[in-house]
Amino acid sequence: MTKFPMTVQGARALEEELKHLKTELRPQITQAIAEARELGDLKENAEYHAAREQQGMVEARIRDIEGRLQNAQVIDVTAIPHTGKVIFGVTVEIANVETDETVVYQIVGDDEADIKQGKLSVSSPIARALVGKEEGDVAAVKTPSGTVEYEIIEVRHI
């Protein structure tokens, strides 16, 4: 079975969500179903059907998280010696060679990616172009509008 890379923080976040779903949300839904059953006829009981639907979604999310954690290869970037190279888990500051616009990204697993928070999927075109390069190197990223070059300003292990 294929293992998928995940940062320690990403694994922790999934574990916390799983704990919340199992210890808080699941019992609340069970209670809501029990209360809705007491109201009588289940055929026309909107509260019952809504609670059952929510229960299905929560159970599906629990299975999804458990599967992701089971297939995760958790990588602690702080345990890897800092070489200045871009690798999974590092935070990298890059500058567009043409516009001098700088951005900072952390390279994370697909499940953790969130561009608004500066978390870039390791399988994204930008990350694939950056991985293996060092500070000062220029990486070319092919985009629909042409090739964009980024200079690696700084690589940080956080």
PDB file of C-alpha atoms in Angstrom:
ATOM      1  CA  MET A   1       0.000   0.000   0.000  1.00  0.00           C
ATOM      2  CA  THR A   2       1.239   3.471  -0.868  1.00  0.00           C
ATOM      3  CA  LYS A   3       2.156   5.754   2.013  1.00  0.00           C
ATOM      4  CA  PHE A   4       1.419   9.469   1.705  1.00  0.00           C
ATOM      5  CA  PRO A   5       3.706  12.095   3.266  1.00  0.00           C
ATOM      6  CA  MET A   6       2.303  14.206   6.081  1.00  0.00           C
ATOM      7  CA  THR A   7       3.874  16.653   8.496  1.00  0.00           C
ATOM      8  CA  VAL A   8       3.723  16.104  12.242  1.00  0.00           C
ATOM      9  CA  GLN A   9       1.391  19.125  12.526  1.00  0.00           C
ATOM     10  CA  GLY A  10      -0.910  17.716   9.829  1.00  0.00           C
ATOM     11  CA  ALA A  11      -1.114  14.346  11.573  1.00  0.00           C
ATOM     12  CA  ARG A  12      -1.857  16.067  14.896  1.00  0.00           C
ATOM     13  CA  ALA A  13      -4.642  18.123  13.334  1.00  0.00           C
ATOM     14  CA  LEU A  14      -6.274  15.005  11.871  1.00  0.00           C
ATOM     15  CA  GLU A  15      -5.951  13.168  15.203  1.00  0.00           C
ATOM     16  CA  GLU A  16      -7.600  16.098  17.018  1.00  0.00           C
ATOM     17  CA  GLU A  17     -10.450  16.209  14.497  1.00  0.00           C
ATOM     18  CA  LEU A  18     -10.915  12.436  14.852  1.00  0.00           C
ATOM     19  CA  LYS A  19     -11.018  12.720  18.653  1.00  0.00           C
ATOM     20  CA  HIS A  20     -13.596  15.545  18.403  1.00  0.00           C
ATOM     21  CA  LEU A  21     -15.788  13.531  16.045  1.00  0.00           C
ATOM     22  CA  LYS A  22     -15.651  10.384  18.180  1.00  0.00           C
ATOM     23  CA  THR A  23     -15.917  11.873  21.674  1.00  0.00           C
ATOM     24  CA  GLU A  24     -18.136  14.906  21.128  1.00  0.00           C
ATOM     25  CA  LEU A  25     -20.063  14.877  17.866  1.00  0.00           C
ATOM     26  CA  ARG A  26     -20.901  11.159  17.708  1.00  0.00           C
ATOM     27  CA  PRO A  27     -22.537  11.119  21.191  1.00  0.00           C
ATOM     28  CA  GLN A  28     -24.449  14.344  20.417  1.00  0.00           C
ATOM     29  CA  ILE A  29     -25.889  12.821  17.254  1.00  0.00           C
ATOM     30  CA  THR A  30     -26.805   9.591  19.051  1.00  0.00           C
ATOM     31  CA  GLN A  31     -28.642  11.675  21.643  1.00  0.00           C
ATOM     32  CA  ALA A  32     -30.425  13.676  18.909  1.00  0.00           C
ATOM     33  CA  ILE A  33     -31.560  10.452  17.215  1.00  0.00           C
ATOM     34  CA  ALA A  34     -32.874   9.096  20.527  1.00  0.00           C
ATOM     35  CA  GLU A  35     -34.787  12.321  21.209  1.00  0.00           C
ATOM     36  CA  ALA A  36     -36.218  12.364  17.684  1.00  0.00           C
ATOM     37  CA  ARG A  37     -37.420   8.739  18.047  1.00  0.00           C
ATOM     38  CA  GLU A  38     -39.384   9.736  21.121  1.00  0.00           C
ATOM     39  CA  LEU A  39     -41.374  12.218  19.008  1.00  0.00           C
ATOM     40  CA  GLY A  40     -43.240   9.371  17.335  1.00  0.00           C
ATOM     41  CA  ASP A  41     -43.807   8.503  13.672  1.00  0.00           C
ATOM     42  CA  LEU A  42     -40.390   8.191  12.000  1.00  0.00           C
ATOM     43  CA  LYS A  43     -41.744   8.503   8.441  1.00  0.00           C
ATOM     44  CA  GLU A  44     -42.532  12.187   8.803  1.00  0.00           C
ATOM     45  CA  ASN A  45     -39.997  13.050  11.490  1.00  0.00           C
ATOM     46  CA  ALA A  46     -37.641  15.665   9.983  1.00  0.00           C
ATOM     47  CA  GLU A  47     -35.465  15.847  13.110  1.00  0.00           C
ATOM     48  CA  TYR A  48     -34.876  12.086  12.974  1.00  0.00           C
ATOM     49  CA  HIS A  49     -33.964  12.093   9.282  1.00  0.00           C
ATOM     50  CA  ALA A  50     -31.656  15.109   9.695  1.00  0.00           C
ATOM     51  CA  ALA A  51     -29.871  13.477  12.634  1.00  0.00           C
ATOM     52  CA  ARG A  52     -29.465  10.192  10.710  1.00  0.00           C
ATOM     53  CA  GLU A  53     -28.044  12.068   7.730  1.00  0.00           C
ATOM     54  CA  GLN A  54     -25.601  13.930   9.970  1.00  0.00           C
ATOM     55  CA  GLN A  55     -24.641  10.629  11.585  1.00  0.00           C
ATOM     56  CA  GLY A  56     -23.810   9.169   8.169  1.00  0.00           C
ATOM     57  CA  MET A  57     -21.621  12.145   7.280  1.00  0.00           C
ATOM     58  CA  VAL A  58     -19.755  12.009  10.601  1.00  0.00           C
ATOM     59  CA  GLU A  59     -19.174   8.251  10.312  1.00  0.00           C
ATOM     60  CA  ALA A  60     -17.882   8.705   6.745  1.00  0.00           C
ATOM     61  CA  ARG A  61     -15.491  11.451   7.900  1.00  0.00           C
ATOM     62  CA  ILE A  62     -14.256   9.229  10.758  1.00  0.00           C
ATOM     63  CA  ARG A  63     -13.507   6.401   8.299  1.00  0.00           C
ATOM     64  CA  ASP A  64     -11.806   8.877   5.938  1.00  0.00           C
ATOM     65  CA  ILE A  65      -9.535  10.283   8.674  1.00  0.00           C
ATOM     66  CA  GLU A  66      -8.686   6.823  10.003  1.00  0.00           C
ATOM     67  CA  GLY A  67      -7.726   5.735   6.473  1.00  0.00           C
ATOM     68  CA  ARG A  68      -5.591   8.821   5.913  1.00  0.00           C
ATOM     69  CA  LEU A  69      -3.770   8.352   9.211  1.00  0.00           C
ATOM     70  CA  GLN A  70      -3.265   4.650   8.522  1.00  0.00           C
ATOM     71  CA  ASN A  71      -1.678   5.422   5.134  1.00  0.00           C
ATOM     72  CA  ALA A  72       0.318   8.435   6.323  1.00  0.00           C
ATOM     73  CA  GLN A  73       4.083   8.585   6.432  1.00  0.00           C
ATOM     74  CA  VAL A  74       4.587  11.220   9.117  1.00  0.00           C
ATOM     75  CA  ILE A  75       7.772  13.194   8.495  1.00  0.00           C
ATOM     76  CA  ASP A  76       9.298  15.362  11.219  1.00  0.00           C
ATOM     77  CA  VAL A  77      11.303  17.926   9.265  1.00  0.00           C
ATOM     78  CA  THR A  78      12.986  19.196  12.449  1.00  0.00           C
ATOM     79  CA  ALA A  79      14.702  15.797  12.802  1.00  0.00           C
ATOM     80  CA  ILE A  80      16.267  16.114   9.344  1.00  0.00           C
ATOM     81  CA  PRO A  81      19.601  17.983   9.176  1.00  0.00           C
ATOM     82  CA  HIS A  82      19.270  21.450   7.631  1.00  0.00           C
ATOM     83  CA  THR A  83      21.172  21.483   4.349  1.00  0.00           C
ATOM     84  CA  GLY A  84      19.576  24.499   2.686  1.00  0.00           C
ATOM     85  CA  LYS A  85      17.822  22.200   0.197  1.00  0.00           C
ATOM     86  CA  VAL A  86      14.097  22.306  -0.406  1.00  0.00           C
ATOM     87  CA  ILE A  87      12.560  19.085   0.910  1.00  0.00           C
ATOM     88  CA  PHE A  88       9.145  18.001   2.165  1.00  0.00           C
ATOM     89  CA  GLY A  89       8.041  19.929   5.247  1.00  0.00           C
ATOM     90  CA  VAL A  90      10.341  22.939   4.937  1.00  0.00           C
ATOM     91  CA  THR A  91       9.184  26.521   4.643  1.00  0.00           C
ATOM     92  CA  VAL A  92      10.591  28.248   1.597  1.00  0.00           C
ATOM     93  CA  GLU A  93      10.623  31.903   0.619  1.00  0.00           C
ATOM     94  CA  ILE A  94      10.681  32.414  -3.131  1.00  0.00           C
ATOM     95  CA  ALA A  95      10.740  35.472  -5.364  1.00  0.00           C
ATOM     96  CA  ASN A  96       9.316  35.761  -8.862  1.00  0.00           C
ATOM     97  CA  VAL A  97      12.368  36.628 -10.975  1.00  0.00           C
ATOM     98  CA  GLU A  98      10.354  38.883 -13.295  1.00  0.00           C
ATOM     99  CA  THR A  99       8.241  40.826 -10.774  1.00  0.00           C
ATOM    100  CA  ASP A 100      10.356  40.508  -7.565  1.00  0.00           C
ATOM    101  CA  GLU A 101       7.144  39.501  -5.742  1.00  0.00           C
ATOM    102  CA  THR A 102       7.999  37.214  -2.806  1.00  0.00           C
ATOM    103  CA  VAL A 103       5.867  34.520  -1.208  1.00  0.00           C
ATOM    104  CA  VAL A 104       6.435  32.040   1.599  1.00  0.00           C
ATOM    105  CA  TYR A 105       5.168  28.453   1.395  1.00  0.00           C
ATOM    106  CA  GLN A 106       5.462  25.389   3.559  1.00  0.00           C
ATOM    107  CA  ILE A 107       5.625  22.227   1.468  1.00  0.00           C
ATOM    108  CA  VAL A 108       3.146  19.746   2.934  1.00  0.00           C
ATOM    109  CA  GLY A 109       1.161  16.640   2.015  1.00  0.00           C
ATOM    110  CA  ASP A 110      -1.869  16.746  -0.247  1.00  0.00           C
ATOM    111  CA  ASP A 111      -4.288  16.477   2.712  1.00  0.00           C
ATOM    112  CA  GLU A 112      -2.765  19.493   4.458  1.00  0.00           C
ATOM    113  CA  ALA A 113      -2.489  21.833   1.480  1.00  0.00           C
ATOM    114  CA  ASP A 114      -4.160  25.220   1.949  1.00  0.00           C
ATOM    115  CA  ILE A 115      -2.808  27.987  -0.252  1.00  0.00           C
ATOM    116  CA  LYS A 116      -4.493  30.684   1.872  1.00  0.00           C
ATOM    117  CA  GLN A 117      -2.433  29.542   4.858  1.00  0.00           C
ATOM    118  CA  GLY A 118       0.739  29.271   2.782  1.00  0.00           C
ATOM    119  CA  LYS A 119       0.687  25.462   2.724  1.00  0.00           C
ATOM    120  CA  LEU A 120       1.613  24.122  -0.690  1.00  0.00           C
ATOM    121  CA  SER A 121       1.003  20.509  -1.740  1.00  0.00           C
ATOM    122  CA  VAL A 122       4.183  18.559  -2.427  1.00  0.00           C
ATOM    123  CA  SER A 123       2.589  17.343  -5.670  1.00  0.00           C
ATOM    124  CA  SER A 124       1.831  20.863  -6.960  1.00  0.00           C
ATOM    125  CA  PRO A 125       3.837  22.131  -9.958  1.00  0.00           C
ATOM    126  CA  ILE A 126       5.574  24.826  -7.887  1.00  0.00           C
ATOM    127  CA  ALA A 127       6.613  22.400  -5.143  1.00  0.00           C
ATOM    128  CA  ARG A 128       7.808  19.807  -7.660  1.00  0.00           C
ATOM    129  CA  ALA A 129       9.978  22.478  -9.304  1.00  0.00           C
ATOM    130  CA  LEU A 130      11.410  23.600  -5.943  1.00  0.00           C
ATOM    131  CA  VAL A 131      12.165  20.226  -4.313  1.00  0.00           C
ATOM    132  CA  GLY A 132      15.863  19.408  -4.481  1.00  0.00           C
ATOM    133  CA  LYS A 133      16.948  22.983  -5.181  1.00  0.00           C
ATOM    134  CA  GLU A 134      18.974  25.119  -2.751  1.00  0.00           C
ATOM    135  CA  GLU A 135      18.949  28.724  -1.570  1.00  0.00           C
ATOM    136  CA  GLY A 136      19.951  30.960  -4.482  1.00  0.00           C
ATOM    137  CA  ASP A 137      18.826  28.485  -7.155  1.00  0.00           C
ATOM    138  CA  VAL A 138      16.218  29.399  -9.742  1.00  0.00           C
ATOM    139  CA  ALA A 139      13.314  27.022 -10.373  1.00  0.00           C
ATOM    140  CA  ALA A 140      11.264  27.156 -13.566  1.00  0.00           C
ATOM    141  CA  VAL A 141       7.547  26.410 -13.181  1.00  0.00           C
ATOM    142  CA  LYS A 142       5.463  25.671 -16.256  1.00  0.00           C
ATOM    143  CA  THR A 143       2.094  27.425 -16.074  1.00  0.00           C
ATOM    144  CA  PRO A 144      -0.726  27.737 -18.613  1.00  0.00           C
ATOM    145  CA  SER A 145       0.472  31.264 -19.403  1.00  0.00           C
ATOM    146  CA  GLY A 146       4.107  30.229 -19.853  1.00  0.00           C
ATOM    147  CA  THR A 147       7.138  29.443 -17.729  1.00  0.00           C
ATOM    148  CA  VAL A 148       7.609  31.413 -14.514  1.00  0.00           C
ATOM    149  CA  GLU A 149      10.979  31.475 -12.776  1.00  0.00           C
ATOM    150  CA  TYR A 150      11.313  31.673  -8.995  1.00  0.00           C
ATOM    151  CA  GLU A 151      14.516  32.316  -7.067  1.00  0.00           C
ATOM    152  CA  ILE A 152      14.800  30.525  -3.744  1.00  0.00           C
ATOM    153  CA  ILE A 153      15.531  33.212  -1.152  1.00  0.00           C
ATOM    154  CA  GLU A 154      15.493  31.170   2.058  1.00  0.00           C
ATOM    155  CA  VAL A 155      14.786  27.603   3.211  1.00  0.00           C
ATOM    156  CA  ARG A 156      13.673  27.213   6.846  1.00  0.00           C
ATOM    157  CA  HIS A 157      13.102  24.103   8.945  1.00  0.00           C
ATOM    158  CA  ILE A 158      10.218  24.915  11.262  1.00  0.00           C
TER     159      ILE A 158
END
